[in-house]
XYZ file of C-alpha atoms in Angstrom:
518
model
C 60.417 129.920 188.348
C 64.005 128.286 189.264
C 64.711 127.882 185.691
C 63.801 131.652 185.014
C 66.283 132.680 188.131
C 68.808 130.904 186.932
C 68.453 132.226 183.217
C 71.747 134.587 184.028
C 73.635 130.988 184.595
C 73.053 129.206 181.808
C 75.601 129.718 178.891
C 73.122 129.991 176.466
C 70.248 131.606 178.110
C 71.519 134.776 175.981
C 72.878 137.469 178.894
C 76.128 135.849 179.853
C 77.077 135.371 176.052
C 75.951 137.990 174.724
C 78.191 140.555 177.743
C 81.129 138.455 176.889
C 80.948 139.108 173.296
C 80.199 142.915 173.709
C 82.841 143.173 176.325
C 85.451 141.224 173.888
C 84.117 143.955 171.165
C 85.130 146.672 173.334
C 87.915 145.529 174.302
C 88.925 145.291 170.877
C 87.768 148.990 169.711
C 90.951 151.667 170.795
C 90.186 155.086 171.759
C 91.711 156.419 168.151
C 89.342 153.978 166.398
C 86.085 155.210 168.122
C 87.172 159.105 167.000
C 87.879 157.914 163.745
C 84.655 156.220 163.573
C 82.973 159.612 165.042
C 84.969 161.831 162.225
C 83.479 159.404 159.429
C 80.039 159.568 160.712
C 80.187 163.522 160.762
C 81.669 164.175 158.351
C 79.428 161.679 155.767
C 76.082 163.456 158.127
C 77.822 166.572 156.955
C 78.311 165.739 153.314
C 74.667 164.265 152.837
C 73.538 167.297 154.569
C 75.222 169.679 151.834
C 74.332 167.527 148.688
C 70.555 167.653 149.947
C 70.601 171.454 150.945
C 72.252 172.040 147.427
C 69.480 170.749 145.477
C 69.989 171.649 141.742
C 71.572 175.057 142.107
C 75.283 175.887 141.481
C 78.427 175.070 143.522
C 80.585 172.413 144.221
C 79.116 168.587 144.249
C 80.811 167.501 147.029
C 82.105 169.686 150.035
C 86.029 169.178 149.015
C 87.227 169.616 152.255
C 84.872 167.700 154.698
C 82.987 169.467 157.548
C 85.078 172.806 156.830
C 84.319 173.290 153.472
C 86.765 175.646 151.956
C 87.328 177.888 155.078
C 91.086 177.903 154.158
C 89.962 179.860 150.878
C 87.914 182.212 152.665
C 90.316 183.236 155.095
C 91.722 185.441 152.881
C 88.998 186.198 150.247
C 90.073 186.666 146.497
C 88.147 189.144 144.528
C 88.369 186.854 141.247
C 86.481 184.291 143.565
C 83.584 185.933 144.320
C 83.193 187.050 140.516
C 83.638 183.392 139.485
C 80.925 182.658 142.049
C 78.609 185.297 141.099
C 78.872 184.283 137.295
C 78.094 180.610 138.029
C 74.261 180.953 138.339
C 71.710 183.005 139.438
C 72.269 181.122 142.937
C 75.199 179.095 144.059
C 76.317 177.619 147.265
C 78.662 176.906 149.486
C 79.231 175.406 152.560
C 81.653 176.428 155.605
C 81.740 173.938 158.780
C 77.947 174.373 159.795
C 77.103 177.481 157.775
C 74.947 176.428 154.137
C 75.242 179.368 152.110
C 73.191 180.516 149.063
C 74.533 183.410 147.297
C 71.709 185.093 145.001
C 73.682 186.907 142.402
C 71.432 188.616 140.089
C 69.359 192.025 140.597
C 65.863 190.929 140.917
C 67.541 187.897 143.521
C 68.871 190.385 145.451
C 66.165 192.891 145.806
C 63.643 189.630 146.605
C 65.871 188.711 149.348
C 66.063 192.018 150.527
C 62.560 193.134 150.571
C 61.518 189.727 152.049
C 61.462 190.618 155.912
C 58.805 187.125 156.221
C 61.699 184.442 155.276
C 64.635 186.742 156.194
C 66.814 188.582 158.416
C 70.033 190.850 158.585
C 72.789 188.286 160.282
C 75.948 189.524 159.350
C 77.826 186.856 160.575
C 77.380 184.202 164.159
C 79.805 186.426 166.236
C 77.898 189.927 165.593
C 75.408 189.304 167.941
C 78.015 189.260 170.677
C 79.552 192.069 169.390
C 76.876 194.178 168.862
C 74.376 193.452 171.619
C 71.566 190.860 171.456
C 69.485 194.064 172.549
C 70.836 196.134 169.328
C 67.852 197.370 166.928
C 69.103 195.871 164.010
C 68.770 192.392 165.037
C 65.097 193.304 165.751
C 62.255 192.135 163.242
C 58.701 193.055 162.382
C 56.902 195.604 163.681
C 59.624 196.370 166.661
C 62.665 197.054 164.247
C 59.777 199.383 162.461
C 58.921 201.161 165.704
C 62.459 201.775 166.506
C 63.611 202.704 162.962
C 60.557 205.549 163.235
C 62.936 206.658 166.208
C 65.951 207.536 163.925
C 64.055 208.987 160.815
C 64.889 212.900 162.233
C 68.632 211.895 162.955
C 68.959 212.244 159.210
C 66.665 214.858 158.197
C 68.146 218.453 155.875
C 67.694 220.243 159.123
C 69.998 217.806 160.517
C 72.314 217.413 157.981
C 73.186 220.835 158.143
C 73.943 221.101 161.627
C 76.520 218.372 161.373
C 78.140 220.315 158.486
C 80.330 222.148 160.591
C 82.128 219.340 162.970
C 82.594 217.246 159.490
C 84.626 220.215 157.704
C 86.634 220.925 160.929
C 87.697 217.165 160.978
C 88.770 217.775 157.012
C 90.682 220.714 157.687
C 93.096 218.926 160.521
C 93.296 215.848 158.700
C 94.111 217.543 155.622
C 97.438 218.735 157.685
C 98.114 214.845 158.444
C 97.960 214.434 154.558
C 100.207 217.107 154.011
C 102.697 215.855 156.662
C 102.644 212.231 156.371
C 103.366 212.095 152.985
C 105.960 215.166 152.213
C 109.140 212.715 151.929
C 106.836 210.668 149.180
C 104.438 208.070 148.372
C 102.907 206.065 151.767
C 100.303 204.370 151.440
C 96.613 206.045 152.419
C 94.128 203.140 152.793
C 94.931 203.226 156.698
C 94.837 206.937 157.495
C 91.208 206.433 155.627
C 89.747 205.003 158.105
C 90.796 207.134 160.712
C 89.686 210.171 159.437
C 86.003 208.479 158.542
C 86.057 206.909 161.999
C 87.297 210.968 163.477
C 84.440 212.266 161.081
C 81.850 209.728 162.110
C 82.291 210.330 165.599
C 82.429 213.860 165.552
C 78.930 213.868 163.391
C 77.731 211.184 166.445
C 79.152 212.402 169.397
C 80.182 215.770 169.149
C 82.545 217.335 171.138
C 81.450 214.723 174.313
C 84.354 212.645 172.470
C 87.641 213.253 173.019
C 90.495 213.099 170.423
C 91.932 210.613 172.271
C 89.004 208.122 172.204
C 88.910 208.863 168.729
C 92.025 207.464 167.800
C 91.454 204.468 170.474
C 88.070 203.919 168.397
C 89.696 204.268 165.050
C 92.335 201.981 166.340
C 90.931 199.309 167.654
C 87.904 199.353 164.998
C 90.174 197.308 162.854
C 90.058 194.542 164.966
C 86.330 194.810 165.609
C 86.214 194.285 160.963
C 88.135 191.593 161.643
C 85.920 189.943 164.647
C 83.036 190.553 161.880
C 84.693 188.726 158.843
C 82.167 186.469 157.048
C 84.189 183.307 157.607
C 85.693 183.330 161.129
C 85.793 181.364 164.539
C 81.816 181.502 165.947
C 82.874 181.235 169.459
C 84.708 183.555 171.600
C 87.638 182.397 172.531
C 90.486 183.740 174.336
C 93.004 185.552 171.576
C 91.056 184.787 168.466
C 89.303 187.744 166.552
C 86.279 187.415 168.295
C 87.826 188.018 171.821
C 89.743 191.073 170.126
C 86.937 192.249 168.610
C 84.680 191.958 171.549
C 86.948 193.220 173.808
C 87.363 196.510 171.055
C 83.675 196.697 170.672
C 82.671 196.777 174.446
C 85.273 199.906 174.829
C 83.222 201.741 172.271
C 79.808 200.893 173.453
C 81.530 202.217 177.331
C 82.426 205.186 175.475
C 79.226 206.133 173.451
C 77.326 205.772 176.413
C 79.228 207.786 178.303
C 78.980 210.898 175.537
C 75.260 210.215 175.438
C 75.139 210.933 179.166
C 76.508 213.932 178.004
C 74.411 215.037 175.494
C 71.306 214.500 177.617
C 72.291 216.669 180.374
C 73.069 218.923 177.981
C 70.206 219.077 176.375
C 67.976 219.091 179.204
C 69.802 222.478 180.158
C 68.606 224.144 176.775
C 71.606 223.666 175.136
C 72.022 223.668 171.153
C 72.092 220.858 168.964
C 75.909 219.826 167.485
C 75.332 216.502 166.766
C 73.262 213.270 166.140
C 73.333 212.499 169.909
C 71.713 216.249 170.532
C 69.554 215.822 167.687
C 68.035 212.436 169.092
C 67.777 213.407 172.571
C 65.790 217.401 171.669
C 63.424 214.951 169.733
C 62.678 213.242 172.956
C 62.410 215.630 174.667
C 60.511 217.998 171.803
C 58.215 215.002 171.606
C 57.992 214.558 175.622
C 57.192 218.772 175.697
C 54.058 217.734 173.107
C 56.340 220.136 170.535
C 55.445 219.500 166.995
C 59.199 219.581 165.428
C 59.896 217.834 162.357
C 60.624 214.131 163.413
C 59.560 214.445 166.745
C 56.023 213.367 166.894
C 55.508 209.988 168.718
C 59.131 209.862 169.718
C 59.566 207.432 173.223
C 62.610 207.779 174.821
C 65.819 205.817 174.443
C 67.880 205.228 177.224
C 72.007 206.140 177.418
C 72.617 202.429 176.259
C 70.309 202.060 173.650
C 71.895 205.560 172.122
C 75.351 203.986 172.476
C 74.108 200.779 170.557
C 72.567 202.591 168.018
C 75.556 204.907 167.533
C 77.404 201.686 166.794
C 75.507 200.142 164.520
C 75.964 203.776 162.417
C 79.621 203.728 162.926
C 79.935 199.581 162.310
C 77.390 200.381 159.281
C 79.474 203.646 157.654
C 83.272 202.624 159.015
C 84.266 199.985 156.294
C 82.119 201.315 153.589
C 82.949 205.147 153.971
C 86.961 204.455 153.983
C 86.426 201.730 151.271
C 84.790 204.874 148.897
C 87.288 207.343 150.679
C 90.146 205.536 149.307
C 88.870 204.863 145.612
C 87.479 208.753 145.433
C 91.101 209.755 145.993
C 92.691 207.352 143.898
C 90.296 207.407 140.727
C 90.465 211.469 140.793
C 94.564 211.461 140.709
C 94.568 209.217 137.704
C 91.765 210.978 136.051
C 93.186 214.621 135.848
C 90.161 215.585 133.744
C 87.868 214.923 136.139
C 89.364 216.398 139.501
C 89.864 219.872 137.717
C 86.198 219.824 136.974
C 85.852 218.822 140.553
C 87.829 221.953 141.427
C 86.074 224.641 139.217
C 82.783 223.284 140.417
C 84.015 223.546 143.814
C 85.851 227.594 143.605
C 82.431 228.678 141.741
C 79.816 227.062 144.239
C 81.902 229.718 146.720
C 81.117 232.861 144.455
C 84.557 233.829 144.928
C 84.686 233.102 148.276
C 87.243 230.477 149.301
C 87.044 230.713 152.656
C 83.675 230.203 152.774
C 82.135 227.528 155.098
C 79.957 224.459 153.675
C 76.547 224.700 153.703
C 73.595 222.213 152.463
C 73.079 224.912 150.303
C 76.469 224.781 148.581
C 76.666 220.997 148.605
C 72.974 221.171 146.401
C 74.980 223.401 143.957
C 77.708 220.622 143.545
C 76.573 218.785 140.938
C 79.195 217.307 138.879
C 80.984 216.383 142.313
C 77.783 214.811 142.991
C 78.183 212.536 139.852
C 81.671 211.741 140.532
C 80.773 210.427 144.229
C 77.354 208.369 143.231
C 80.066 206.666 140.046
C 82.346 205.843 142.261
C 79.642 204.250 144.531
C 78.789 202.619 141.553
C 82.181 201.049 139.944
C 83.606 200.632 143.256
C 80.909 199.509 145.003
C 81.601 200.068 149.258
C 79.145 196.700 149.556
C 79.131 194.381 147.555
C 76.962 191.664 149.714
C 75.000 191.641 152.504
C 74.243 188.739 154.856
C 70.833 187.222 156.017
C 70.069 184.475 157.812
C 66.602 182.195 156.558
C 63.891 181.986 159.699
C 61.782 179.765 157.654
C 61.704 177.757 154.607
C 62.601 180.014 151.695
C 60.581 179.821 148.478
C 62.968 182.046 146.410
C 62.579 180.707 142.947
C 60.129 178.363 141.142
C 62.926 175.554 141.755
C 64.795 176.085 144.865
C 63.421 176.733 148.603
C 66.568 177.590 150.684
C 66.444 175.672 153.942
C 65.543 177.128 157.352
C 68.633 177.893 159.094
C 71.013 178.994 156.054
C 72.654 181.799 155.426
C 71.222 183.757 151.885
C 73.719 186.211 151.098
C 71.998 189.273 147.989
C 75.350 190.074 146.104
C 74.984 193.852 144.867
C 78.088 194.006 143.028
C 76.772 192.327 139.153
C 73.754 195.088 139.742
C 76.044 198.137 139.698
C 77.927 196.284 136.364
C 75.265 195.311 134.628
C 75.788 196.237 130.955
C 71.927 197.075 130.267
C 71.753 199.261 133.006
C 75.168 201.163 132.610
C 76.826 200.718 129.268
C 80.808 200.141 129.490
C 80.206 198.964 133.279
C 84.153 198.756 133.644
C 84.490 201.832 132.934
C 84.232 205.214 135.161
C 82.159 207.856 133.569
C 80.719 210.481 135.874
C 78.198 211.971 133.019
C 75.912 208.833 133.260
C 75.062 210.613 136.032
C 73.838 213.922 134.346
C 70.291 214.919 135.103
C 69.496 213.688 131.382
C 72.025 210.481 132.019
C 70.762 207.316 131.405
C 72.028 205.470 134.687
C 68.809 207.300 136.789
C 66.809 205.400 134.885
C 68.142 202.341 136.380
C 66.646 202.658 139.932
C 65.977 198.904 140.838
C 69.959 198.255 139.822
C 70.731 201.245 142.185
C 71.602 198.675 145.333
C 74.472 200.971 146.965
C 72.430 201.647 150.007
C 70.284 198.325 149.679
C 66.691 198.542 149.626
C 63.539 197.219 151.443
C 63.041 197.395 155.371
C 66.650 197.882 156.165
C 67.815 199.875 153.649
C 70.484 202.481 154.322
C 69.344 205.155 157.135
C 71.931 207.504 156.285
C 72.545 207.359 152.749
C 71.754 211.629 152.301
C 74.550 212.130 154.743
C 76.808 209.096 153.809
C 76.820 211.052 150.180
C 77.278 214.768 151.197
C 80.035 213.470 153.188
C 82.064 212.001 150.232
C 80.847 214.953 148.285
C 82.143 217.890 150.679
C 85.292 215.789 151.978
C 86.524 215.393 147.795
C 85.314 218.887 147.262
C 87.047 220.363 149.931
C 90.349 218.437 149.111
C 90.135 219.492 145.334
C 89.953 223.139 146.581
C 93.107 222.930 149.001
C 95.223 219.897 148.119
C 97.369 218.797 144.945
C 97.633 215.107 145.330
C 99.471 212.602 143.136
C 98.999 208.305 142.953
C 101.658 206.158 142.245
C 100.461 203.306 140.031
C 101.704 200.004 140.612
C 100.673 196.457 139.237
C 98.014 196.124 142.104
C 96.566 199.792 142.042
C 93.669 197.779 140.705
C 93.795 194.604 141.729
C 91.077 194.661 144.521
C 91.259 193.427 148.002
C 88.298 192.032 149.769
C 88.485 193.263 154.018
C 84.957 193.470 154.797
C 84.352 195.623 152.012
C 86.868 196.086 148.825
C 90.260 198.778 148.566
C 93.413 199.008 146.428
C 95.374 195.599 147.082
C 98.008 198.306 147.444
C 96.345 200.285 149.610
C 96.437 203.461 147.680
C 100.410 205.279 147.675
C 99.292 209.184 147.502
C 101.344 212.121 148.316
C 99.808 215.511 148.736
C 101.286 218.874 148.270
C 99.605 221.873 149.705
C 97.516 224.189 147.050
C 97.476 227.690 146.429
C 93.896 229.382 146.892
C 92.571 231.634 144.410
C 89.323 232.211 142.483
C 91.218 231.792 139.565
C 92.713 228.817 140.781
């Protein structure tokens, strides 16, 4: 017993040696070494992690830059890139700090991933979440995101559609003016003054008159930091003064002020008022549904409260605000260097108005225009508004024969090759409207038509994203001249969230003379 008590005193019993080497070690090891040594670990953790993960699909071999991968690259995103990426391999990877990404780049990749609600769902990117509400529909799954989707189905309905005709062509009309006046001394580039007439024209369709013009322009303003907030490759946490803050801080204004017009709506509804916009149209459905009324849509309707309205609201404008001034801008840039096919767009658009030029748009008159109709869907098509969209893996992914992308990643469908593909639209790189010609060949090539996406979450409002592209270019043709200047990067393309003009688009209009003979 003694000799066992007194095991701490003996030199060699092990404890006293063994606490004077580990102290000597210590005080050996600096501060800078034991980083150094925590760097190394990570970042080999982090490079083992990505060759497993990788497996035998395309991408780099190593992560070049360890544990950020090539963020630098992404921070601003080259078109040529993403092709050179997409034309690798059916699926390719990369790898940003803690993000493993797969990229499926072929048509029948893309629509697996996106009709594969069981392994997948809509991510976007880590801050959205934040941005948009942890309580937003689109970040629900199964059988709840199906529910509340059944919810929206009369928001976009012909009945519908028409009665947001009118706020959409009074928007037109006043921006027109701003085209007119911005640009009489010249050339200024248009790309900007896009968006804010999609985000005046989304808002009005939304919100009605409960929005102010003011709030409009705040939106439309401060949307472009919300894109930014929403880049694929950007800071995860919020942080004072990064994009996420600015973006949060842009995104919370517009949820305050959505929910404030949907207070609106409702009491005006519940006073028997008419329906003049989504907002009305969601809230008589409720209350249609609530009455036991039997009105298109409205059947098992439950009712959505002032902030679920304002989420959903947006998640239509964050869903139509890139893509509809992305297809804005090329519309109005493709028709200025294609004479040929804007004067078509006019006639069409003077004889859908039986001599009538002042007439106001109707879903009737927007079935007539046809040929504007192709124009818009080939745009969509060789300017594609989307050209990826982001999921994140909730289990074990099985997506081919020979790779199973890990729980956890990020699988992003690319849409882009789809909408080029050479079987499905011959001369792909080229714009030609008449594929689109009732006997065309390109509407034979419906599983490569991935505008709108397809599967559980594709596009709500693709009927109205359309007519609005078709009556905003139509209108324009009928009233405006317009002119592009061409430069060396008119078609270069710039990747912001969705794809414009690397020179943003220099237009000047010139007011048009009206006649039937025009």
């Amino acid at each position: 017993m003694e000799v066992l008590n007194s095991t701490k005193e003996v030199p060699f019993g092990g404890y006293s040696l063994n606490q004077t080497r580990y102290s000597d070690f210590l005080s050996g090891v600096s501060v800078w070494q034991v980083i150094f040594g925590l760097i190394v670990a990570i970042a080999l953790y982090d490079q083992i992690s990505y060759i497993f993960k990788k497996g035998s699909i395309a991408g780099p071999r190593f992560k070049m830059y360890p544990i950020m991968g090539p963020f630098l690259e992404s921070v601003n995103p080259k078109f040529e890139q993403y092709m050179a990426k997409w034309r690798s391999g059916p699926l390719s990877c990369v790898s940003v700090f803690h993000k493993f990404v797969v990229i499926a780049s072929t048509r029948d990749l893309a629509r697996k991933v996106l009709n594969s609600p069981a392994y997948v769902k809509p991510c976007v990117v880590d801050v959205a979440i934040k941005l948009l509400r942890p309580t937003n529909w689109v970040f629900m799954d199964g059988k709840a995101h199906v529910d509340y989707r059944k919810g929206l189905n009369g928001l976009f309905t012909r009945k519908a559609l028409s009665v947001y005709l009118p706020g959409q062509e009074e928007i037109y009309d006043r921006y027109f003016k701003i085209f007119l006046n911005m640009s009489k001394d010249g050339y200024v580039p248009f790309m900007p003054i896009f968006r804010e007439v999609n985000c005046a024209v989304s808002c009005r369709t939304f919100c009605g008159h409960y929005i102010s013009a003011e709030q409009v322009a705040e939106i439309s303003d401060n949307y472009y930091l919300i894109t930014k907030a929403l880049e694929l490759v950007n800071f995860p946490i919020i942080l004072p003064f990064t994009n996420a803050w600015y973006g949060k801080k842009a995104a919370d204004l517009t949820l305050d002020i959505f929910e404030k017009c949907a207070a609106k709506s409702r009491a005006h509804m519940e006073a028997g008022g008419e329906v003049t916009c989504t907002m009305d149209a969601w809230i008589k459905e409720m209350i249609d549904a609530r009455e036991g009324k039997k009105e298109e849509g409205a059947s098992g309707i439950r009712v959505f409260t002032n902030k679920e309205i304002s989420e959903t609201i947006f998640t239509f404008l964050f869903a139509s605000q890139d893509a509809s001034s992305s297809a804005t801008t090329w519309l109005f840039q493709i028709l200025a260097d294609r004479p040929d096919v804007l004067e078509k767009v006019r006639e069409e658009q003077i004889r859908v108005r039986d001599g009538d030029l002042s007439k106001p748009l109707t879903i009737d008159m927007v079935d007539k225009m046809e040929y504007t109709q192709m124009v818009v869907k080939e745009t969509l098509r060789y300017r594609p508004p989307v050209i990826m969209v982001p999921y994140l893996v909730k289990k074990a992914y099985p997506i081919s024969p020979d790779y199973t992308i890990p729980k956890g990643s990020m699988v992003i469908p690319t849409l882009y090759p789809a909408l080029h593909d050479p079987e499905a639209y011959p001369d792909p790189d080229s714009f030609i409207p008449e594929r689109w010609a009732k006997d065309g060949s390109a509407h034979k090539a419906v599983k490569n038509w991935l505008v709108f996406g397809t599967g559980p979450h594709v596009c709500l409002g693709q009927t109205y994203a359309v007519m609005n592209f078709v009556c905003m270019i139509g209108k324009a043709a009928l009233t405006l001249d317009w002119s592009h200047k061409v430069t060396t990067k008119s078609e270069e393309i710039k990747v912001f969230a969705t794809i414009f003009p690397e020179d943003d688009c220099l237009l000047q209009f010139k007011e048009r003379e009206i006649s039937a003979t025009a």
